[in-house]
Short mmCIF file of C-alpha atoms in Angstrom, two decimals:
data_model
loop_
_atom_site.label_atom_id
_atom_site.label_comp_id
_atom_site.label_asym_id
_atom_site.label_seq_id
_atom_site.Cartn_x
_atom_site.Cartn_y
_atom_site.Cartn_z
CA MET U 1 -25.26 18.03 -4.90
CA ASN U 2 -26.91 21.13 -3.37
CA SER U 3 -29.53 19.62 -1.13
CA SER U 4 -28.65 19.43 2.50
CA LYS U 5 -30.72 16.21 2.88
CA VAL U 6 -28.53 13.01 3.27
CA ASN U 7 -29.28 10.24 0.79
CA TRP U 8 -27.83 7.19 2.53
CA GLY U 9 -28.73 4.85 -0.38
CA LYS U 10 -26.11 6.80 -2.45
CA LEU U 11 -23.66 7.76 0.37
CA LEU U 12 -23.11 4.32 1.76
CA PRO U 13 -21.92 2.46 -1.32
CA VAL U 14 -19.50 5.42 -1.94
CA PHE U 15 -18.29 5.22 1.60
CA LEU U 16 -17.68 1.47 1.10
CA SER U 17 -15.40 2.34 -1.66
CA TYR U 18 -13.12 3.99 0.94
CA VAL U 19 -13.18 0.63 2.83
CA VAL U 20 -11.75 -0.95 -0.42
CA MET U 21 -9.34 2.08 -0.62
CA GLY U 22 -7.97 1.20 2.73
CA PHE U 23 -6.97 -2.45 1.55
CA VAL U 24 -3.87 -1.23 -0.20
CA ASP U 25 -2.14 -0.66 3.15
CA ILE U 26 -2.08 -4.51 3.64
CA ILE U 27 1.23 -4.15 1.45
CA GLY U 28 3.16 -3.39 4.54
CA VAL U 29 2.60 -6.55 6.46
CA ALA U 30 2.31 -8.51 3.27
CA THR U 31 5.80 -7.38 2.31
CA GLY U 32 7.15 -8.81 5.63
CA TYR U 33 5.44 -12.22 5.06
CA ILE U 34 6.65 -12.24 1.33
CA LYS U 35 10.21 -11.48 2.53
CA GLN U 36 10.07 -14.51 5.04
CA ASP U 37 8.36 -16.89 2.34
CA PHE U 38 10.93 -16.33 -0.40
CA LYS U 39 13.83 -15.31 1.87
CA LEU U 40 14.35 -12.04 -0.04
CA SER U 41 16.89 -9.26 0.97
CA ASP U 42 15.85 -5.92 2.51
CA PHE U 43 16.75 -4.33 -0.77
CA ILE U 44 14.87 -6.54 -3.15
CA VAL U 45 11.77 -6.72 -1.08
CA GLN U 46 11.43 -2.91 -1.16
CA PHE U 47 10.55 -3.09 -4.82
CA LEU U 48 7.17 -4.43 -3.88
CA PRO U 49 5.77 -1.32 -2.23
CA MET U 50 7.53 0.86 -4.67
CA MET U 51 5.40 -0.84 -7.41
CA VAL U 52 2.28 0.39 -5.56
CA LEU U 53 3.52 3.99 -5.01
CA LEU U 54 4.85 4.39 -8.55
CA TRP U 55 1.31 4.31 -10.02
CA PHE U 56 0.12 7.28 -7.90
CA PHE U 57 2.60 9.52 -9.85
CA VAL U 58 2.18 7.79 -13.32
CA LEU U 59 -1.61 7.34 -13.52
CA SER U 60 -3.35 9.91 -11.31
CA VAL U 61 -3.60 12.62 -13.96
CA PRO U 62 -4.59 10.22 -16.75
CA ALA U 63 -7.23 8.72 -14.54
CA GLY U 64 -8.60 12.06 -13.74
CA ILE U 65 -8.83 12.82 -17.40
CA LEU U 66 -10.51 9.32 -18.25
CA GLN U 67 -13.09 9.99 -15.47
CA ASP U 68 -14.03 13.28 -17.01
CA ARG U 69 -14.97 11.39 -20.05
CA TYR U 70 -16.37 8.25 -18.91
CA GLY U 71 -17.86 9.11 -15.56
CA LYS U 72 -16.61 8.96 -11.77
CA ARG U 73 -18.53 5.90 -10.86
CA ASN U 74 -17.55 3.82 -13.86
CA MET U 75 -13.93 4.67 -13.13
CA LEU U 76 -14.28 3.78 -9.42
CA ASN U 77 -15.84 0.48 -10.29
CA LEU U 78 -13.02 -0.15 -12.72
CA GLY U 79 -10.45 0.63 -10.04
CA MET U 80 -12.03 -1.78 -7.51
CA VAL U 81 -12.16 -4.58 -10.11
CA ILE U 82 -8.51 -4.11 -11.08
CA GLN U 83 -7.56 -4.17 -7.31
CA ALA U 84 -9.71 -7.24 -6.96
CA ALA U 85 -7.81 -8.88 -9.72
CA GLY U 86 -4.53 -8.08 -8.02
CA LEU U 87 -5.69 -9.50 -4.83
CA GLY U 88 -6.67 -12.73 -6.45
CA LEU U 89 -3.31 -13.40 -8.29
CA PRO U 90 -1.53 -14.96 -5.19
CA PHE U 91 -4.12 -17.77 -5.41
CA VAL U 92 -3.44 -18.40 -9.03
CA HIS U 93 0.28 -18.99 -8.21
CA TYR U 94 2.23 -17.98 -5.25
CA SER U 95 5.60 -16.80 -6.33
CA PHE U 96 7.67 -13.75 -6.01
CA GLY U 97 7.00 -12.83 -9.71
CA MET U 98 3.16 -13.30 -9.15
CA MET U 99 3.28 -11.11 -6.02
CA PHE U 100 5.17 -8.46 -8.09
CA ALA U 101 2.28 -8.46 -10.56
CA SER U 102 -0.23 -8.46 -7.67
CA PHE U 103 1.26 -5.42 -6.25
CA ILE U 104 1.38 -3.57 -9.59
CA LEU U 105 -2.34 -4.34 -10.10
CA LEU U 106 -2.91 -3.09 -6.36
CA GLY U 107 -1.23 0.20 -7.36
CA ILE U 108 -3.00 0.70 -10.59
CA GLY U 109 -6.52 -0.13 -9.06
CA ASN U 110 -6.06 1.89 -5.91
CA THR U 111 -4.77 4.86 -7.82
CA VAL U 112 -7.87 4.98 -9.82
CA ILE U 113 -10.11 4.40 -6.73
CA GLN U 114 -8.40 7.43 -4.93
CA VAL U 115 -8.66 9.61 -7.96
CA SER U 116 -12.48 8.71 -8.35
CA ALA U 117 -13.81 8.45 -4.91
CA ASN U 118 -13.43 11.87 -3.68
CA PRO U 119 -15.20 13.69 -6.61
CA LEU U 120 -17.96 11.15 -6.60
CA LEU U 121 -18.39 11.71 -2.86
CA GLN U 122 -18.79 15.37 -3.78
CA ASP U 123 -21.81 14.48 -6.04
CA VAL U 124 -23.72 12.66 -3.37
CA SER U 125 -23.18 15.27 -0.46
CA SER U 126 -23.88 18.90 -0.06
CA SER U 127 -21.08 21.48 -0.18
CA GLU U 128 -21.60 22.16 3.61
CA LYS U 129 -21.12 18.47 4.36
CA LEU U 130 -18.25 17.68 2.10
CA PRO U 131 -15.36 18.43 4.49
CA SER U 132 -17.11 16.29 7.27
CA TYR U 133 -17.70 13.34 4.84
CA LEU U 134 -14.18 13.60 3.52
CA SER U 135 -12.92 13.36 6.98
CA THR U 136 -15.34 10.49 7.72
CA SER U 137 -14.06 8.75 4.61
CA GLN U 138 -10.47 8.96 5.79
CA PHE U 139 -11.42 7.76 9.18
CA ILE U 140 -12.95 4.61 7.56
CA LYS U 141 -9.73 4.17 5.56
CA ALA U 142 -7.69 4.62 8.59
CA VAL U 143 -9.65 1.86 10.59
CA ILE U 144 -9.12 -0.49 7.58
CA SER U 145 -5.42 0.27 7.35
CA PHE U 146 -5.09 -0.23 11.17
CA SER U 147 -6.95 -3.58 11.15
CA GLY U 148 -5.18 -5.04 8.07
CA PRO U 149 -2.06 -6.38 9.92
CA LEU U 150 -4.28 -7.73 12.70
CA ILE U 151 -6.47 -9.66 10.12
CA ALA U 152 -3.47 -11.03 8.33
CA THR U 153 -1.87 -12.17 11.69
CA PHE U 154 -5.16 -13.90 12.69
CA PHE U 155 -5.24 -15.83 9.39
CA ALA U 156 -1.51 -16.71 9.75
CA VAL U 157 -2.02 -17.96 13.31
CA SER U 158 -5.41 -19.54 13.02
CA PHE U 159 -5.13 -21.12 9.49
CA GLY U 160 -1.41 -20.95 8.72
CA GLU U 161 -2.12 -18.84 5.63
CA TRP U 162 -1.77 -14.95 5.76
CA ARG U 163 -2.75 -14.93 2.25
CA LEU U 164 -6.47 -15.39 3.20
CA VAL U 165 -6.73 -11.59 3.88
CA PHE U 166 -6.31 -11.04 0.17
CA ALA U 167 -9.33 -13.33 -0.50
CA VAL U 168 -11.41 -11.41 2.05
CA TYR U 169 -10.30 -8.09 0.49
CA GLY U 170 -10.78 -9.18 -3.14
CA ILE U 171 -14.31 -10.44 -2.52
CA THR U 172 -15.18 -7.22 -0.67
CA SER U 173 -13.89 -5.22 -3.54
CA ILE U 174 -16.14 -7.05 -6.01
CA ALA U 175 -19.09 -6.70 -3.70
CA ALA U 176 -18.47 -3.02 -3.45
CA ALA U 177 -18.25 -2.72 -7.19
CA VAL U 178 -21.47 -4.45 -7.64
CA TRP U 179 -23.34 -2.36 -5.07
CA LEU U 180 -21.99 0.91 -6.51
CA SER U 181 -23.04 -0.36 -10.05
CA ALA U 182 -26.56 -0.84 -8.96
CA THR U 183 -26.79 2.57 -7.38
CA GLN U 184 -27.97 5.53 -9.60
CA ILE U 185 -26.03 8.63 -8.96
CA THR U 186 -26.33 11.84 -11.01
CA GLU U 187 -22.89 13.01 -11.68
CA SER U 188 -21.99 16.60 -12.04
CA LYS U 189 -21.13 17.47 -15.56
CA PRO U 190 -19.48 20.86 -16.31
CA ASP U 191 -20.39 22.64 -19.38
CA ARG U 192 -16.86 22.65 -21.04
CA LYS U 193 -14.55 20.46 -23.05
CA PRO U 194 -13.48 17.21 -21.57
CA ALA U 195 -10.26 17.34 -19.52
CA SER U 196 -6.94 17.02 -21.18
CA PHE U 197 -3.30 16.74 -20.00
CA SER U 198 -2.91 20.38 -20.86
CA SER U 199 -6.02 21.56 -19.08
CA CYS U 200 -5.07 19.39 -15.92
CA PHE U 201 -1.42 20.52 -15.68
CA GLY U 202 -2.62 24.05 -16.67
CA LEU U 203 -4.37 24.22 -13.21
CA LEU U 204 -0.82 24.39 -11.76
CA GLY U 205 -0.80 27.82 -13.11
CA ASN U 206 -3.47 28.61 -10.43
CA ARG U 207 -1.56 29.61 -7.37
CA PHE U 208 -4.26 28.20 -4.95
CA ILE U 209 -4.29 24.79 -6.64
CA THR U 210 -0.50 24.50 -6.75
CA LEU U 211 -0.36 25.39 -3.01
CA MET U 212 -3.04 22.63 -2.30
CA ALA U 213 -0.95 20.09 -4.48
CA LEU U 214 2.22 20.89 -2.59
CA SER U 215 0.36 20.58 0.65
CA ILE U 216 -0.81 17.13 -0.09
CA PHE U 217 2.84 16.19 -1.32
CA LEU U 218 4.25 17.34 2.03
CA ILE U 219 1.64 15.84 4.33
CA VAL U 220 1.60 12.64 2.76
CA GLY U 221 5.42 12.52 2.76
CA ALA U 222 5.49 13.56 6.47
CA GLU U 223 3.07 10.68 7.27
CA VAL U 224 4.98 8.10 5.54
CA ALA U 225 8.33 9.52 6.88
CA VAL U 226 7.10 9.14 10.59
CA ASN U 227 5.80 5.60 9.79
CA THR U 228 9.19 4.58 8.48
CA ASN U 229 11.66 6.63 10.61
CA ILE U 230 10.16 7.30 13.99
CA ALA U 231 11.26 4.01 15.41
CA ASN U 232 14.71 4.53 14.57
CA VAL U 233 14.70 8.11 15.96
CA LEU U 234 13.41 6.81 19.24
CA VAL U 235 16.17 4.06 19.42
CA ALA U 236 18.84 6.59 18.71
CA ARG U 237 17.37 9.17 21.23
CA TYR U 238 16.48 6.93 24.22
CA SER U 239 18.58 3.81 23.66
CA ILE U 240 15.52 1.47 23.93
CA THR U 241 14.85 -1.75 21.99
CA PHE U 242 13.45 -1.58 18.48
CA GLU U 243 10.51 -3.57 19.45
CA ARG U 244 9.50 -0.95 22.09
CA ALA U 245 10.28 1.81 19.71
CA ALA U 246 7.98 0.25 17.02
CA LEU U 247 5.14 1.17 19.39
CA GLY U 248 5.55 4.75 18.32
CA ILE U 249 4.15 3.78 14.97
CA SER U 250 1.13 2.28 16.24
CA ILE U 251 0.71 5.45 18.57
CA PHE U 252 1.01 7.68 15.57
CA PHE U 253 -1.75 5.71 13.70
CA ALA U 254 -3.96 5.69 16.62
CA GLY U 255 -3.74 9.41 16.84
CA GLU U 256 -4.41 9.78 13.13
CA THR U 257 -7.50 7.44 13.39
CA ILE U 258 -9.03 9.35 16.39
CA ALA U 259 -8.36 12.70 14.53
CA ARG U 260 -10.25 11.63 11.50
CA PHE U 261 -13.25 10.61 13.58
CA LEU U 262 -13.20 13.80 15.60
CA GLY U 263 -12.56 15.89 12.39
CA ALA U 264 -15.74 14.47 10.81
CA VAL U 265 -17.62 15.97 13.74
CA VAL U 266 -15.90 19.12 14.29
CA LEU U 267 -16.09 20.15 10.61
CA ASN U 268 -19.76 20.40 10.93
CA PHE U 269 -19.18 23.49 13.13
CA ILE U 270 -16.12 25.27 12.05
CA ARG U 271 -14.71 26.35 8.70
CA PRO U 272 -12.10 24.08 7.05
CA GLY U 273 -9.41 27.05 6.99
CA LEU U 274 -9.70 27.53 10.69
CA PHE U 275 -9.62 23.74 11.38
CA LEU U 276 -6.49 23.38 9.23
CA LEU U 277 -4.88 26.12 11.27
CA ILE U 278 -5.65 24.43 14.57
CA ILE U 279 -4.44 21.05 13.61
CA ALA U 280 -1.20 22.42 11.93
CA LEU U 281 -0.38 24.08 15.32
CA LEU U 282 -1.23 20.77 17.03
CA ALA U 283 1.13 18.79 14.79
CA LEU U 284 3.82 21.31 15.16
CA ALA U 285 3.44 21.05 19.00
CA GLY U 286 3.72 17.17 18.60
CA VAL U 287 6.96 17.37 16.49
CA ALA U 288 8.44 19.90 18.98
CA GLY U 289 7.46 17.42 21.82
CA VAL U 290 9.32 14.52 20.34
CA ILE U 291 12.44 16.64 19.61
CA MET U 292 12.54 17.89 23.30
CA ALA U 293 11.03 15.10 25.26
CA PRO U 294 13.63 14.05 28.04
CA TYR U 295 11.85 10.64 28.40
CA VAL U 296 10.52 8.08 25.90
CA ASN U 297 7.07 8.07 27.41
CA LEU U 298 6.69 11.81 26.86
CA ALA U 299 7.83 11.26 23.41
CA PHE U 300 5.15 8.68 22.82
CA VAL U 301 2.64 11.27 24.06
CA SER U 302 4.09 13.82 21.54
CA ILE U 303 3.83 11.32 18.75
CA PHE U 304 0.12 10.88 19.59
CA ILE U 305 -0.35 14.56 19.55
CA LEU U 306 1.41 14.67 16.05
CA GLY U 307 -1.00 12.04 14.96
CA LEU U 308 -3.89 14.04 16.11
CA GLY U 309 -2.72 16.93 14.24
CA ALA U 310 -1.74 15.25 10.99
CA GLY U 311 -4.61 12.94 10.77
CA SER U 312 -7.30 15.25 9.20
CA MET U 313 -4.90 17.28 7.14
CA PHE U 314 -5.42 15.25 3.74
CA PRO U 315 -9.24 15.40 3.85
CA VAL U 316 -9.30 18.97 4.77
CA ILE U 317 -6.87 20.11 2.15
CA PHE U 318 -8.62 17.98 -0.48
CA SER U 319 -12.09 19.55 0.32
CA ILE U 320 -10.65 23.00 0.26
CA ALA U 321 -9.26 22.42 -3.16
CA LEU U 322 -12.43 20.79 -4.61
CA LYS U 323 -14.69 23.68 -3.24
CA LYS U 324 -12.45 26.22 -4.82
CA LYS U 325 -13.11 24.82 -8.34
CA PRO U 326 -15.93 22.22 -8.11
CA ASP U 327 -16.31 22.24 -11.94
CA ARG U 328 -12.65 20.94 -12.27
CA ALA U 329 -13.12 18.32 -9.63
CA ASN U 330 -11.82 15.47 -11.74
CA GLU U 331 -8.60 17.22 -12.86
CA ILE U 332 -8.00 18.51 -9.43
CA SER U 333 -8.48 15.11 -7.92
CA GLY U 334 -5.86 13.63 -10.47
CA LEU U 335 -3.28 16.40 -9.58
CA LEU U 336 -3.81 16.00 -5.81
CA ILE U 337 -3.63 12.16 -5.82
CA MET U 338 -0.50 12.51 -8.07
CA ALA U 339 0.94 14.49 -5.10
CA VAL U 340 0.51 11.41 -2.84
CA SER U 341 3.93 10.40 -4.54
CA GLY U 342 5.51 12.81 -1.86
CA GLY U 343 5.34 9.55 0.17
CA ALA U 344 8.34 8.38 -1.79
CA VAL U 345 10.25 11.50 -1.61
CA ILE U 346 10.04 13.03 1.82
CA PRO U 347 11.11 9.84 3.64
CA LEU U 348 14.21 9.66 1.34
CA VAL U 349 14.98 13.27 2.42
CA MET U 350 14.59 12.52 6.03
CA GLY U 351 16.72 9.28 5.70
CA LEU U 352 19.46 11.43 4.05
CA VAL U 353 19.27 14.03 6.83
CA SER U 354 19.29 11.26 9.35
CA THR U 355 22.50 9.64 7.77
CA LEU U 356 24.40 12.91 7.55
CA LEU U 357 23.28 14.81 10.66
CA GLY U 358 21.61 12.13 13.00
CA PRO U 359 18.08 10.80 13.51
CA VAL U 360 16.92 13.47 15.93
CA VAL U 361 17.95 16.20 13.47
CA SER U 362 15.90 14.55 10.76
CA LEU U 363 12.78 15.42 12.64
CA SER U 364 13.31 18.95 11.26
CA ILE U 365 11.99 17.58 7.88
CA ILE U 366 8.67 16.78 9.59
CA ALA U 367 8.67 20.23 11.24
CA ALA U 368 9.30 21.99 8.01
CA CYS U 369 6.32 20.23 6.29
CA MET U 370 4.04 21.26 9.16
CA LEU U 371 5.24 24.82 9.08
CA TYR U 372 4.36 24.95 5.42
CA ILE U 373 0.72 23.46 6.19
CA LEU U 374 0.49 26.27 8.93
CA TRP U 375 1.37 28.94 6.47
CA VAL U 376 -1.05 27.47 3.86
CA SER U 377 -3.84 27.56 6.52
CA TRP U 378 -3.22 31.18 7.15
CA TYR U 379 -3.33 31.86 3.32
CA VAL U 380 -6.58 29.93 3.09
CA ARG U 381 -8.19 31.81 5.91
CA ASN U 382 -7.09 35.18 4.37
CA MET U 383 -8.48 34.04 1.09
CA SER U 384 -11.90 33.20 2.52
CA ASP U 385 -12.11 36.47 4.36
CA GLN U 386 -11.79 38.49 1.19
#
């Protein structure tokens, strides 16, 4: 879309798909409730969230290829319907096996949503507004991710049934699909052969696209690693209770949420490459602060700064990649969403370093990820100046 005029009739239903996209993060609190309900071990219950993350690696590229053939809106609607089906399974029969199936459908549906939503947003926004809109979309997703545990707790306390959050999310997913289906969107259709596995993975021969995919792999991995490890780091460093240390997780997400809101505004005025450089420096300052902070409250401040820096990296990197080759948006989106699987790898690396060398030393993994993003931001700026 080349026009700078905003068409809210087309933009709003696409933005609603990011609300639906954020529903997948309910798996965190849901896993805790499922563990209690079925008295599962820590090891067994971890297979539930793994069933969600697995599909980002397996299906992202095939989904990108299919949407090149059948359209972004159709694939996005399919993803929302599949996710709604997964959210409805616990009301058919509540068992561990059924929740396992529910999480599989959640993973499949959300993978398709994430692959399709960003390229479709590109079709309803101008190239100048795309970085800002992508940051806005991630802000919307962050708010939903932050609210999910609160909603589940409300239903558990008020009605004695945490699963009601699945019902609300499922109905909203269907409503979003209906609205998007009723919205006419002219999708960009490049004048070339439909995408294939070879054309998709062939993009990795382009150094720029490979750097962007690795950036997504590392930033998502770093975010998940902070989410799953920072409390243990704080306990080891400051000898505080786990309950107090867990506050660091909420502080990190608060920083990310604010960052995505501010990023949507700031990206209207400065180039994405420069913005990426600034937030990479901010994130590095946050990591350094956590490592060196003599008091836990200073560590909390540093974690917030880390969240401010990391929060907008995903949408900015995504927009930079899409703008580089807009005619290959479907294939690029598939590759970049496949890179979300970094969320399964980087935390394991950080956990291994923590076991061998200590929790505080494991923060060097986060620092290494941010150093790479800093280098990429410098590379992007040099490319744009040429």
